[in-house]
XYZ file of C-alpha atoms in Angstrom:
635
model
C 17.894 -16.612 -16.007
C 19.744 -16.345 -13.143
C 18.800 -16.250 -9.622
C 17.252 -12.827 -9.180
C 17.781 -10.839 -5.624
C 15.086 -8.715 -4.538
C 16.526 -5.839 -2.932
C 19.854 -3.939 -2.562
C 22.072 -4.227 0.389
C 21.209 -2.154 3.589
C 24.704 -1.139 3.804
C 25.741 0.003 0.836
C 27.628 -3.096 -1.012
C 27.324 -4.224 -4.347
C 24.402 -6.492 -5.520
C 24.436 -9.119 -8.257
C 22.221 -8.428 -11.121
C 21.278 -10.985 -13.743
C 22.546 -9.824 -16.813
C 20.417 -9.713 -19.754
C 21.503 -11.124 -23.141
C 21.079 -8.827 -26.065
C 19.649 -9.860 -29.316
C 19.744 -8.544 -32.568
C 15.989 -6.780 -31.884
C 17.258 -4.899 -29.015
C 20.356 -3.439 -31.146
C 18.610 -1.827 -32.635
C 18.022 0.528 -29.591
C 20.480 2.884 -28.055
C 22.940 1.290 -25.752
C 22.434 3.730 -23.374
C 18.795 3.197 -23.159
C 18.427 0.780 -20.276
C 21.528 -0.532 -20.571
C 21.785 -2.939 -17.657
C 19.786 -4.426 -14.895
C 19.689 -2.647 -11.437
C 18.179 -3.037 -8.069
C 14.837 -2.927 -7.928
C 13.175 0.248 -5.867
C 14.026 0.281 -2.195
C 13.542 2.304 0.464
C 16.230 2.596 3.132
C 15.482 2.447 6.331
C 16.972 1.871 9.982
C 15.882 -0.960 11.966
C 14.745 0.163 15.675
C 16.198 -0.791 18.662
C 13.873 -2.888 21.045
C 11.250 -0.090 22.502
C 12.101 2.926 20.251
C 9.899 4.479 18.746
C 9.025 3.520 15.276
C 9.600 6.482 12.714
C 7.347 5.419 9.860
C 5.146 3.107 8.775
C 7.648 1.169 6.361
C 10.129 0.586 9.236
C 7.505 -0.753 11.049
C 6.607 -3.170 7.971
C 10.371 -3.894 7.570
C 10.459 -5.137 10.669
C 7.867 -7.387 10.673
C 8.895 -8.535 7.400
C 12.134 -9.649 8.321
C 10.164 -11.253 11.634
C 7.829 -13.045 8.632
C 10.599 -14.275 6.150
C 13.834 -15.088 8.210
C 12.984 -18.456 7.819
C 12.394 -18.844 4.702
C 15.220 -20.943 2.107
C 14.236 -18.537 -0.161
C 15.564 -15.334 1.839
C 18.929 -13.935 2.794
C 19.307 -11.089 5.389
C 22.115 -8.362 5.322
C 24.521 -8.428 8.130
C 22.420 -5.580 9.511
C 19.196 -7.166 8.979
C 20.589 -10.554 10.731
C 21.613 -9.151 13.660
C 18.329 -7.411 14.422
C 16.906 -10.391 14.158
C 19.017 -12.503 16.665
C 18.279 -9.833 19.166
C 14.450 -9.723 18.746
C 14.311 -13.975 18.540
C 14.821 -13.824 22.375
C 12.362 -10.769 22.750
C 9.258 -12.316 22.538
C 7.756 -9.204 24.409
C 9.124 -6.675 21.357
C 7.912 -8.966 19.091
C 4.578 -8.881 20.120
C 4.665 -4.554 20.800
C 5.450 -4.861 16.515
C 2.683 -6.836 15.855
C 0.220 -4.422 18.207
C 1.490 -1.552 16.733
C 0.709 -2.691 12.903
C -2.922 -3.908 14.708
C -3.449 -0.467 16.119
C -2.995 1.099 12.811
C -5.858 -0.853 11.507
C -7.858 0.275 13.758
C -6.878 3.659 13.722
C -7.897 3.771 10.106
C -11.102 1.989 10.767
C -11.820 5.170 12.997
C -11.098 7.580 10.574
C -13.664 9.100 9.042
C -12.269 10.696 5.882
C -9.598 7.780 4.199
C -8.216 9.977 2.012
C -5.007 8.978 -0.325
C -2.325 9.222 2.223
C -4.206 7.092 4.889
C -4.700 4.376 2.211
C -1.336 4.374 1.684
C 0.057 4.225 4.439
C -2.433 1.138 5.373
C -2.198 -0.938 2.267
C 1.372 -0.825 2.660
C 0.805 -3.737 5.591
C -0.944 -5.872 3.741
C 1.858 -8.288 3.503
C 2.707 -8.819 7.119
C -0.789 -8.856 8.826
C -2.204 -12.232 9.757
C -5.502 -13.424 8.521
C -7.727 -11.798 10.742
C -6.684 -8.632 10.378
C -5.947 -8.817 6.651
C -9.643 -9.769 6.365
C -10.518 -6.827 8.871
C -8.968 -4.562 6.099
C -10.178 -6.159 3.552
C -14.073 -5.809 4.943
C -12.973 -1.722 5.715
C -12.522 -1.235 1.862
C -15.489 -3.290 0.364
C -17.789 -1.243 2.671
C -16.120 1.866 2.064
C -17.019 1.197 -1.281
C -20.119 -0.441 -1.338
C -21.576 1.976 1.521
C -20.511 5.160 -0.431
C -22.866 7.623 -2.447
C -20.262 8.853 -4.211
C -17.312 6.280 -5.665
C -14.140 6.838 -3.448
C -11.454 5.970 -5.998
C -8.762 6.180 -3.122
C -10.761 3.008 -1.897
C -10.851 1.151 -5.383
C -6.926 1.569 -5.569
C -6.938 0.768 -2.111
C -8.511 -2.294 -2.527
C -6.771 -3.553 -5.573
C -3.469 -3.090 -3.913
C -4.544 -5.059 -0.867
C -5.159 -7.811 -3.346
C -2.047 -7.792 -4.158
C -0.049 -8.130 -1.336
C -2.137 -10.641 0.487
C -0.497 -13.550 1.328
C -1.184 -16.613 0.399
C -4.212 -17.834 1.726
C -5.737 -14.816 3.194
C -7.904 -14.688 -0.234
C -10.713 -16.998 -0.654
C -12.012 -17.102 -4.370
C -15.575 -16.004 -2.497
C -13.651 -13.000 -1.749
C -12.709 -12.077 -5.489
C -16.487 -12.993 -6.500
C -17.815 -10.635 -4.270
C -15.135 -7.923 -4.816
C -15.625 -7.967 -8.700
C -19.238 -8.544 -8.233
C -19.372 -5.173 -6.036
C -17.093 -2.995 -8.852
C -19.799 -4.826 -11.518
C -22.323 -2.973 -10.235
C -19.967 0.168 -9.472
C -19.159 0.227 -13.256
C -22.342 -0.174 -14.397
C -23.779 2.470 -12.289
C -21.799 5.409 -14.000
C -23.410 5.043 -17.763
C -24.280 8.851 -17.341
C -20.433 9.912 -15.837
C -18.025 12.346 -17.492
C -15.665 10.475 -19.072
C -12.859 11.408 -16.568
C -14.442 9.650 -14.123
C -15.008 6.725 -16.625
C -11.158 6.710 -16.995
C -10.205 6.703 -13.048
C -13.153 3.938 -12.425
C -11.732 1.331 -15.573
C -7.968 2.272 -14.753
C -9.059 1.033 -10.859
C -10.664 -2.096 -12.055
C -8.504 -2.682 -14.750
C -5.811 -3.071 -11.754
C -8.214 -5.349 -9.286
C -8.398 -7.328 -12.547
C -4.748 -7.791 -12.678
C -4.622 -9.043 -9.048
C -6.961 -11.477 -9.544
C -5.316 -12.110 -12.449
C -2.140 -12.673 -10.776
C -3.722 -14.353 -7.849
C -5.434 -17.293 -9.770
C -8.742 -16.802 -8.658
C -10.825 -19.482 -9.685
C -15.237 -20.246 -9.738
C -16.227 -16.960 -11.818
C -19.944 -17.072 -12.265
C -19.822 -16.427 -15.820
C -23.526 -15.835 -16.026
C -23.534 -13.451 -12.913
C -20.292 -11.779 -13.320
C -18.322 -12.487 -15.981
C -20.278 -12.325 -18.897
C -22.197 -8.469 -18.439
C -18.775 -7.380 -16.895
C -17.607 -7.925 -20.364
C -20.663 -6.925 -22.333
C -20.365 -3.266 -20.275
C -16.175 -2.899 -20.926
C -16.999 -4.459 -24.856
C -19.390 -1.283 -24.567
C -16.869 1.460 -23.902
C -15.167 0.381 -27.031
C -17.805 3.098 -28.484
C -16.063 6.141 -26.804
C -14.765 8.837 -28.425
C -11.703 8.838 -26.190
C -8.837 6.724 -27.225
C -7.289 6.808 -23.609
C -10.495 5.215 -21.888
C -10.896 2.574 -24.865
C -7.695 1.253 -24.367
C -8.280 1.081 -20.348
C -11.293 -0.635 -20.894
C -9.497 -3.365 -23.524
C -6.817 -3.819 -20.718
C -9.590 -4.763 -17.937
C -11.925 -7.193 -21.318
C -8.378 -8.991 -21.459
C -7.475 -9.036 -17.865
C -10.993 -10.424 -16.871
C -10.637 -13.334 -19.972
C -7.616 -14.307 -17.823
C -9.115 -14.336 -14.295
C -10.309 -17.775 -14.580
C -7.360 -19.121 -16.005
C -4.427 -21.757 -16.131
C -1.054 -20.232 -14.604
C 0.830 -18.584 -16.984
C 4.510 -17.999 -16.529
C 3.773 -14.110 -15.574
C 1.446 -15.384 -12.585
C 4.046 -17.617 -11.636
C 6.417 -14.663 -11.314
C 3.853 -12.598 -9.341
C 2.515 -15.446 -7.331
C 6.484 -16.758 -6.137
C 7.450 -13.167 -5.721
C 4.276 -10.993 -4.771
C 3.900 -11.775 -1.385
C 7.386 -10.846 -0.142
C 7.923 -7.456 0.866
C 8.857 -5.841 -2.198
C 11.277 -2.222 -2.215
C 12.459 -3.169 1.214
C 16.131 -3.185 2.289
C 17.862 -5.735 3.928
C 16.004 -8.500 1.936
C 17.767 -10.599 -0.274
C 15.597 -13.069 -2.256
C 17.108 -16.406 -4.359
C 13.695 -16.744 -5.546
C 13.742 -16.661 -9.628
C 12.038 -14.065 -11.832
C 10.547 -13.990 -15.107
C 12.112 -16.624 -17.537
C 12.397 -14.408 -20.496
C 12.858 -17.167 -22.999
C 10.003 -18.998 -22.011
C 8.330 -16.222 -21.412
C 8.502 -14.813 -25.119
C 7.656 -18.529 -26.093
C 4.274 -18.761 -24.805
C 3.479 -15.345 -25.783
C 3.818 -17.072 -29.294
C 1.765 -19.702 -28.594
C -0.900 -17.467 -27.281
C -0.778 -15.764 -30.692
C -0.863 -19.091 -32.517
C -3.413 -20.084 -30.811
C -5.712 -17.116 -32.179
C -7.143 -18.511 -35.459
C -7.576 -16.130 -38.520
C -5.389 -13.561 -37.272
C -1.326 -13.054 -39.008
C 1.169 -12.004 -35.854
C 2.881 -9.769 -38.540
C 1.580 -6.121 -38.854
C 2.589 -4.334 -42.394
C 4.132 -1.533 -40.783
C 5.079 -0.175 -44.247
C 0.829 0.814 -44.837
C 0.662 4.620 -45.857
C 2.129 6.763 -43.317
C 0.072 8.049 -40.410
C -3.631 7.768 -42.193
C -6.530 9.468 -39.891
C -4.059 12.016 -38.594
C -7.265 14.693 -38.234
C -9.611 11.717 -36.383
C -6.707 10.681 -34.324
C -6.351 13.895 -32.774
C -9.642 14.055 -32.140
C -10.855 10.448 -30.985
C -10.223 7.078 -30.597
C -11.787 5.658 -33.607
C -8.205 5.219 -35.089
C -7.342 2.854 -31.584
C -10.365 1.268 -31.979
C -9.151 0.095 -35.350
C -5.412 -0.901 -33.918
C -6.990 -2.675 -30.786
C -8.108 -5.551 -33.456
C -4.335 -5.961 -33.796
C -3.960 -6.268 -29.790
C -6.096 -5.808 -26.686
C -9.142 -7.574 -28.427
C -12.805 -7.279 -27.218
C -13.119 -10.677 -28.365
C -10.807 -13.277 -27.971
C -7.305 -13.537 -25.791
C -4.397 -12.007 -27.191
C -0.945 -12.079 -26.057
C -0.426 -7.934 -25.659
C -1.887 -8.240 -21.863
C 0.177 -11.362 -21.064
C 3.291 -8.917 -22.718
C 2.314 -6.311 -20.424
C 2.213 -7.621 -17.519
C 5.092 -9.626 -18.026
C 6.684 -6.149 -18.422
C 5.450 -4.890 -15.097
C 7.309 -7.964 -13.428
C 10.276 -7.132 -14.861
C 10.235 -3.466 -13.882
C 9.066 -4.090 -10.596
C 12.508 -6.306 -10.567
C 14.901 -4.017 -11.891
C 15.389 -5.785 -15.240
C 15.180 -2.885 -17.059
C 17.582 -4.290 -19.803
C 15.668 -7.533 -20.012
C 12.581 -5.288 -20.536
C 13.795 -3.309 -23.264
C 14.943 -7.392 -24.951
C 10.867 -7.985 -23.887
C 9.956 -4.964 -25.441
C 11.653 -5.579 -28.657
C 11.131 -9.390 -29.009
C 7.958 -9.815 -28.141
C 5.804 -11.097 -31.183
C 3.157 -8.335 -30.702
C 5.779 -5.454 -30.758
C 4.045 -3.953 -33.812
C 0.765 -4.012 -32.386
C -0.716 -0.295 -31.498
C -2.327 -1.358 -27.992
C 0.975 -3.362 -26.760
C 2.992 -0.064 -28.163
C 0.582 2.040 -26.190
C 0.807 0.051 -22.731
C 4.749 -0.130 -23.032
C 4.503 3.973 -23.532
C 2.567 3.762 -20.472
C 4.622 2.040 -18.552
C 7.980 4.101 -19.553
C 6.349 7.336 -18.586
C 5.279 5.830 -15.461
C 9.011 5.081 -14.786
C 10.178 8.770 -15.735
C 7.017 10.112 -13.549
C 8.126 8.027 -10.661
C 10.987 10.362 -8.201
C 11.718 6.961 -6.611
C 14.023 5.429 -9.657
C 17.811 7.288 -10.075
C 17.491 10.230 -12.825
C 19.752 8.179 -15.144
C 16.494 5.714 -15.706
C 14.249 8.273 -15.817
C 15.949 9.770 -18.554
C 16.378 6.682 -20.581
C 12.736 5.899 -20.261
C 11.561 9.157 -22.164
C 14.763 8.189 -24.144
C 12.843 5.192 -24.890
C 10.124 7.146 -25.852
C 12.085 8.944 -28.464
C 13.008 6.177 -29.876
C 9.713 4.564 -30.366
C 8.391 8.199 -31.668
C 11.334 8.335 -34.387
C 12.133 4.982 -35.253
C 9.066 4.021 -38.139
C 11.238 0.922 -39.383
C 11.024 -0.850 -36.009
C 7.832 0.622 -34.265
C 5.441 1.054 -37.165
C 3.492 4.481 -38.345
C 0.978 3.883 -35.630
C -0.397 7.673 -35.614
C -2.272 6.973 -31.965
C 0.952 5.569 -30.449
C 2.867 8.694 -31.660
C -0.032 11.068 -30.351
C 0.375 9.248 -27.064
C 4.073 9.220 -26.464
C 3.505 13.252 -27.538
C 0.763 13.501 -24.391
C 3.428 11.599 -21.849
C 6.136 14.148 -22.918
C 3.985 16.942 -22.691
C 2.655 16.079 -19.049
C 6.042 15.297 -17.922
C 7.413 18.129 -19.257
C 4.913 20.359 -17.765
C 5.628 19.546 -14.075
C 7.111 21.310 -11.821
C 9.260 20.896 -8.346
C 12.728 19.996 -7.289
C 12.717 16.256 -8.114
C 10.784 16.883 -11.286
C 13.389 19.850 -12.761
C 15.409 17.609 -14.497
C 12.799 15.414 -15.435
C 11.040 17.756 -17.239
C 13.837 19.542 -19.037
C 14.777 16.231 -20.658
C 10.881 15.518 -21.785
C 11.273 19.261 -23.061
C 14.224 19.093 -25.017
C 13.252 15.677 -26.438
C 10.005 17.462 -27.603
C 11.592 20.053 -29.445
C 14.099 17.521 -31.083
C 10.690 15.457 -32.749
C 9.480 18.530 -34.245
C 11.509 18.274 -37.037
C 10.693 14.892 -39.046
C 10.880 14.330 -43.036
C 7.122 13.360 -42.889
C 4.917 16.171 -43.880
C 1.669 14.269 -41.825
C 4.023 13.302 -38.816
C 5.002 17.378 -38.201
C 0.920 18.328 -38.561
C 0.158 15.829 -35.558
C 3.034 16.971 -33.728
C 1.914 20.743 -34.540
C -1.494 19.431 -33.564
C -0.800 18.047 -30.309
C 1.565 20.631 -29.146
C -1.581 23.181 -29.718
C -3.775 21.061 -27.937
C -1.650 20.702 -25.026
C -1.310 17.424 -22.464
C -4.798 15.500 -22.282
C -5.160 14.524 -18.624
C -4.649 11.289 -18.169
C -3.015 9.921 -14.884
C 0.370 7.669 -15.062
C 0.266 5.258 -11.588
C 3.676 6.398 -10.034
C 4.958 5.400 -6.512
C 2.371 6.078 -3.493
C 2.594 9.247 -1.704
C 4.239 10.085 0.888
C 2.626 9.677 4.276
C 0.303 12.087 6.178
C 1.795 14.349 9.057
C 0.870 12.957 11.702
C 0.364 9.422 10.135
C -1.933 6.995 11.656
C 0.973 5.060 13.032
C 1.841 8.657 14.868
C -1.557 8.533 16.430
C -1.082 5.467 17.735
C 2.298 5.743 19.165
C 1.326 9.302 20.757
C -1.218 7.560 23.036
C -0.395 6.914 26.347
C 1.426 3.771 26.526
C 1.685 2.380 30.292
C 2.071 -1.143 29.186
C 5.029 0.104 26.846
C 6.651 2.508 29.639
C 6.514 -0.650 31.631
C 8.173 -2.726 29.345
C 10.716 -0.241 29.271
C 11.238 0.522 32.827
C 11.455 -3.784 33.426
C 14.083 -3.815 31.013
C 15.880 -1.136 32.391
C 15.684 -2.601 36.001
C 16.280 -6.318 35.417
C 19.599 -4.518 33.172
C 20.464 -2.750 36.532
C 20.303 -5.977 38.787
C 22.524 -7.756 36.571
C 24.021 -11.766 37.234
C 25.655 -10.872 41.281
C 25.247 -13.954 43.175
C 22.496 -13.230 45.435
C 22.401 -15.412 49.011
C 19.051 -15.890 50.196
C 18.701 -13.885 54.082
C 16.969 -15.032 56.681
C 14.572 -12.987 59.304
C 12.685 -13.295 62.255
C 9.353 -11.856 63.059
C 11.334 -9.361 66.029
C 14.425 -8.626 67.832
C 13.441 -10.186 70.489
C 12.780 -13.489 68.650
C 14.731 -16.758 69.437
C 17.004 -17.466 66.734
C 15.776 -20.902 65.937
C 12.537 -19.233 64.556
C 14.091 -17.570 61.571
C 12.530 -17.673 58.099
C 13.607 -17.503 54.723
C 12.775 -13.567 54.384
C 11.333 -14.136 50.603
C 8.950 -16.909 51.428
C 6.928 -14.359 54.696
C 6.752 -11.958 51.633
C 5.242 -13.894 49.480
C 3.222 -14.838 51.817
C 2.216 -10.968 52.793
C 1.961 -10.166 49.157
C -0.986 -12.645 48.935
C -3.226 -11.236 51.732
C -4.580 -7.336 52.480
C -2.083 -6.444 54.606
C -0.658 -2.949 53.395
C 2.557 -2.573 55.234
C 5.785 -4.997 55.561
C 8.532 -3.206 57.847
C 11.910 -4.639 57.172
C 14.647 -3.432 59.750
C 18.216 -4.339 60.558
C 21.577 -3.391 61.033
C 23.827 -2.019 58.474
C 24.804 -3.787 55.828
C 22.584 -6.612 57.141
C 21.395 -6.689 53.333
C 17.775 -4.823 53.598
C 18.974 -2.981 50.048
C 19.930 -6.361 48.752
C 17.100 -8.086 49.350
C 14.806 -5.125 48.027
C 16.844 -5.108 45.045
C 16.434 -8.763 44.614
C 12.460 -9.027 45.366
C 11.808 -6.485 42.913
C 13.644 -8.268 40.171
C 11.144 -11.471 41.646
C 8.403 -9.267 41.037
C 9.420 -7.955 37.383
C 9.581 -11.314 36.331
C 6.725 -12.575 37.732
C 4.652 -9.631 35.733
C 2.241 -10.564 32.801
C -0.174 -7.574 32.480
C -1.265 -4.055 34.219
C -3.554 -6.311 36.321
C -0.040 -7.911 38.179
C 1.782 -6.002 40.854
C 4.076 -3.727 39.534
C 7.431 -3.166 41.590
C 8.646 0.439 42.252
C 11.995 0.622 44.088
C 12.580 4.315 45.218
C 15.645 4.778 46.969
C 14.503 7.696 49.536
C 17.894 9.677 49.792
C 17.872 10.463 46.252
C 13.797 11.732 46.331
C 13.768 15.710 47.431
C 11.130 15.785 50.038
C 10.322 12.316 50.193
C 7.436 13.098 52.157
C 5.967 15.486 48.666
C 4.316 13.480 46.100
C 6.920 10.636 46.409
C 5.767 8.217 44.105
C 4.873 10.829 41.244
C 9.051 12.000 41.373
C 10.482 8.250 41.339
C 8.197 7.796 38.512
C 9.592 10.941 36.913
C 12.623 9.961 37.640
C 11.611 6.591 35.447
C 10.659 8.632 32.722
C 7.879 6.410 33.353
C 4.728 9.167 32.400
C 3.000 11.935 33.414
C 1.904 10.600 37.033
C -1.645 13.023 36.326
C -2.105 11.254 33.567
C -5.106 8.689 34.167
C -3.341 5.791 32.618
C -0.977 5.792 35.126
C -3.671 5.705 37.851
C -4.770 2.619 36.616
C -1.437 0.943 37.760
C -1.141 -1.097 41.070
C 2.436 -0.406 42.697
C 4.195 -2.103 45.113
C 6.318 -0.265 46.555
């Protein structure tokens, strides 16, 4: 394939997109169904000038992505993005105000006592440009959460598994994993007496720390500790009555059988591409995708590698048999699963599936629909079912255009109609029914649109030649949606977001940082002369001084006072001017002096509260507030 770029341009301009090549399989779906690649999900944003105030919590990660990746062979910046980045290369002092800021939000969630969804969010979403310590700060903030809690924060679990994600490479340690997938072990196990809701939410959240371990090659599994009951307990749920939660729990028996694992060509895909900031723009990536040749070819050897099992399905078996039980259960899935997400032996649907989610995540929504209709396990139920998952995930998600949206539950249609290619797979056909219904059944500006195209597509199945195929349409239209959550984009931040908090505390080091900038701006390159003084007027000339060296030399004792007089334009204004650039440059911290230049005629009543208006005047702070009492000034 060709060299895939990772995010659109900043300013607007056209992208390359790998084409994808279209087989005979994929003909057989609509053109207009995913008809080309696009740009993968972005999010626009404005890079900051040095100083200003951050607006959100992605801008602040965009920022210190680009700081994290400019070097990299593998990365191109927009002209935007470039220029930012010459600017800030000679700011080491901005650079480091980035890297507090993203600190500070750490710590801000640490603090907070409820981490509800939008916290997490807006927390996880660093994951890829903190440094080790920190990462591993976060990482400890989530394993307690969960460990510590009586009652299983989900927000947490997802939490978690996302932070696996993004890590970059090397802030994991297989000990790490162990202990993270020992802790949900025991999670798991502990809700045997649960509604089965809540057995859906917990296996959908480990099903996806599974597939970042999965992805991130973890490696040393205690089988006898952890491996083995995790299995026996997800084998287990195969029992249930609800097809939704059986197939979760298949997904998480195949994703652990590939945690301890030899690189496959999906994990190569996540593991080159995973830790760069992903939906971000101004980054251009020449790192390669997902082969799609290759990939399709070990699929197949995955399947030949199953003994006793055919990779062909007879999709011509009678039509739709166990509508009633179907409805009703999952006994029907249970069946299909022996076709795909085994309980007892690898199979290629999860390597298909996640292979899919790389390609999505890309952009390579054409390629996916080639994936979809190549892959050798395209008649089997539980690969059917995760690919319906994944297109109503697309359709649920505001973040893609409404033109892919639409041809997702197009896609849908298709597999609903179209027995020749997709099979008579009664649970797949109740499923893609549930994903219409819920999408058609929500409600909002983004969604209006949305859901009058799942609508109208629902009407249009009613009719069907199949007498069995209209009763479980009639069937599931009575019944209605069965709650079941699709994982769409994060949600939007909290107002105020932790990153609000942490910018709306007083900041004297910042206002410093500002006002020095300002000031050394002001002095500019004049050529400056050095003056010389003498201690009085009455002084003989041959004991002059350089002026700067005697106030040096006053600055380091406990005098208070240094008089300078002298005739007009003898350069006392100059040589203020000039020492307090000296000092400006010569500050590290609060703890240094701190140089404030006030030039009395423009102060109203100098004698008032003098140093409170020139710092006013600074638009330094509130001089009450107690930060700013904390600063020596030299005045």
């Amino acid at each position: 394939m060709e060299s895939l770029k990772k995010a659109p341009h900043a300013t607007g301009e056209s992208r390359d997109v790998p084409k994808a090549r279209v087989s005979s399989l994929a003909l057989t779906v609509p053109a207009h169904i995913f008809a080309d690649n696009i740009p993968p999900l972005t999010i626009q944003l404005k890079l900051p000038e040095p100083d200003a105030r951050l607006d959100n919590t992605p801008q602040l990660v965009y920022c210190l992505a680009l700081l994290k990746v400019a070097q990299s062979p593998d990365i191109k910046l927009e002209p935007a993005a470039l220029e930012w980045m010459q600017t800030i290369e000679k700011d080491a002092e901005e650079r480091e105000r980035l890297y507090a800021i993203s600190n500070d939000v750490i710590r801000a969630f640490k603090r907070e006592e409820i981490k509800d969804t939008k916290a997490v969010a807006e927390v996880v979403c660093l994951a890829p440009i903190l440094d080790k310590g920190m990462f591993r700060e976060l990482l400890r903030e989530f394993y307690s959460g969960i460990n510590d809690s009586a009652l299983l924060n989900f927000q947490q679990l997802e939490g978690i598994a996302q932070l696996i994600q993004g890590a970059d490479h090397g802030h994991l340690d297989s000990d790490d994993l162990i202990k993270i997938l020992d802790l949900l072990r025991t999670r798991l196990m502990d809700t045997h007496q649960q509604s089965s809701e809540h057995l859906q939410r917990l296996t959908l959240a480990v099903s996806h720390v599974l597939d970042a371990m999965a992805d991130t090659k973890v490696t040393d599994l205690s089988r006898d500790r952890l491996h083995e009951p995790l299995l026996s307990y997800l084998s287990g749920l195969k029992k249930s009555s609800d097809p939704f939660l059986v197939y979760q729990a298949a997904y998480a028996y195949q994703a652990l059988l590939c945690v301890p694992d030899d690189e496959t060509t999906w994990q190569a895909a996540m593991r080159r591409t995973g830790t760069v900031i992903q939906g971000v723009s101004g980054l251009v990536s020449a790192v390669k995708g997902l082969n799609l040749i290759q990939f399709i070819e070990g699929l197949e050897d995955i399947q030949k590698g199953v003994a006793g099992v055919s990779n062909v399905i007879d999709v011509a078996k009678s039509a739709y048999e166990g509508v009633s039980s179907l409805v009703a259960g999952g006994q029907g899935l249970m069946e299909s699963l022996k076709q795909g997400l085994s309980f007892t032996e690898r199979r290629e649907c999860y390597a298909a599936l996640r292979g899919a989610d790389v390609l999505i995540r890309d952009g390579e929504l054409a390629t996916f629909k080639q994936l979809v209709c190549e892959a050798s396990c395209r008649h089997d139920p539980a690969f059917q079912w995760g690919v319906c998952q994944r297109l109503g995930e697309v359709a649920a998600n505001s973040k893609w255009d409404a033109a892919t949206r639409r041809s997702a539950i197009a896609f849908l249609g298709e597999i609903y109609r179209s027995d020749e290619m997709w099979g008579q797979e009664a649970i797949v056909k109740q499923w893609i029914l549930n994903i219409l219904m819920q999408l058609s059944s929500s409600s909002g500006g983004a969604w209006q649109l949305i859901a009058a195209a799942a609508e109208t597509l629902l009407q249009d199945l009613e009719a069907s030649d199949d007498i069995t195929k209209r009763v479980l349409y009639r069937k599931c239209r009575e019944n209605g949606p069965i709650a079941y959550p699709l994982k769409v984009v994060l949600p939007e931040l909290a107002s105020p977001s932790l990153l609000d908090r942490v910018q709306n505390r007083p900041d004297v080091e910042g206002q410093l940082r500002v006002l020095r900038k300002q000031r050394t701006k002001e002095r500019g390159n004049d050529v400056y002369i050095q003056p010389q003084a003498k201690s009085s007027f009455q002084a003989a000339d041959d004991t002059r001084f350089l002026l700067m060296d005697r106030v040096k030399e006053f600055l380091g004792n406990d005098q208070k006072v240094f008089l300078l007089v002298g005739d007009s334009g003898a350069g006392k204004s100059t040589f203020s001017h000039e020492l307090e650039l000296h000092l400006w440059q010569a500050y590290k911290t609060t703890e240094d002096r701190i140089p404030l230049h006030i030039n009395l005629p423009g102060i109203d009543k100098p004698e008032i509260d003098m140093i409170a208006k020139q710092l006013r005047r600074d638009e330094f702070t509130d001089p009450r507030d107690e930060a700013s009492s904390q600063v020596r000034l030299d005045l």
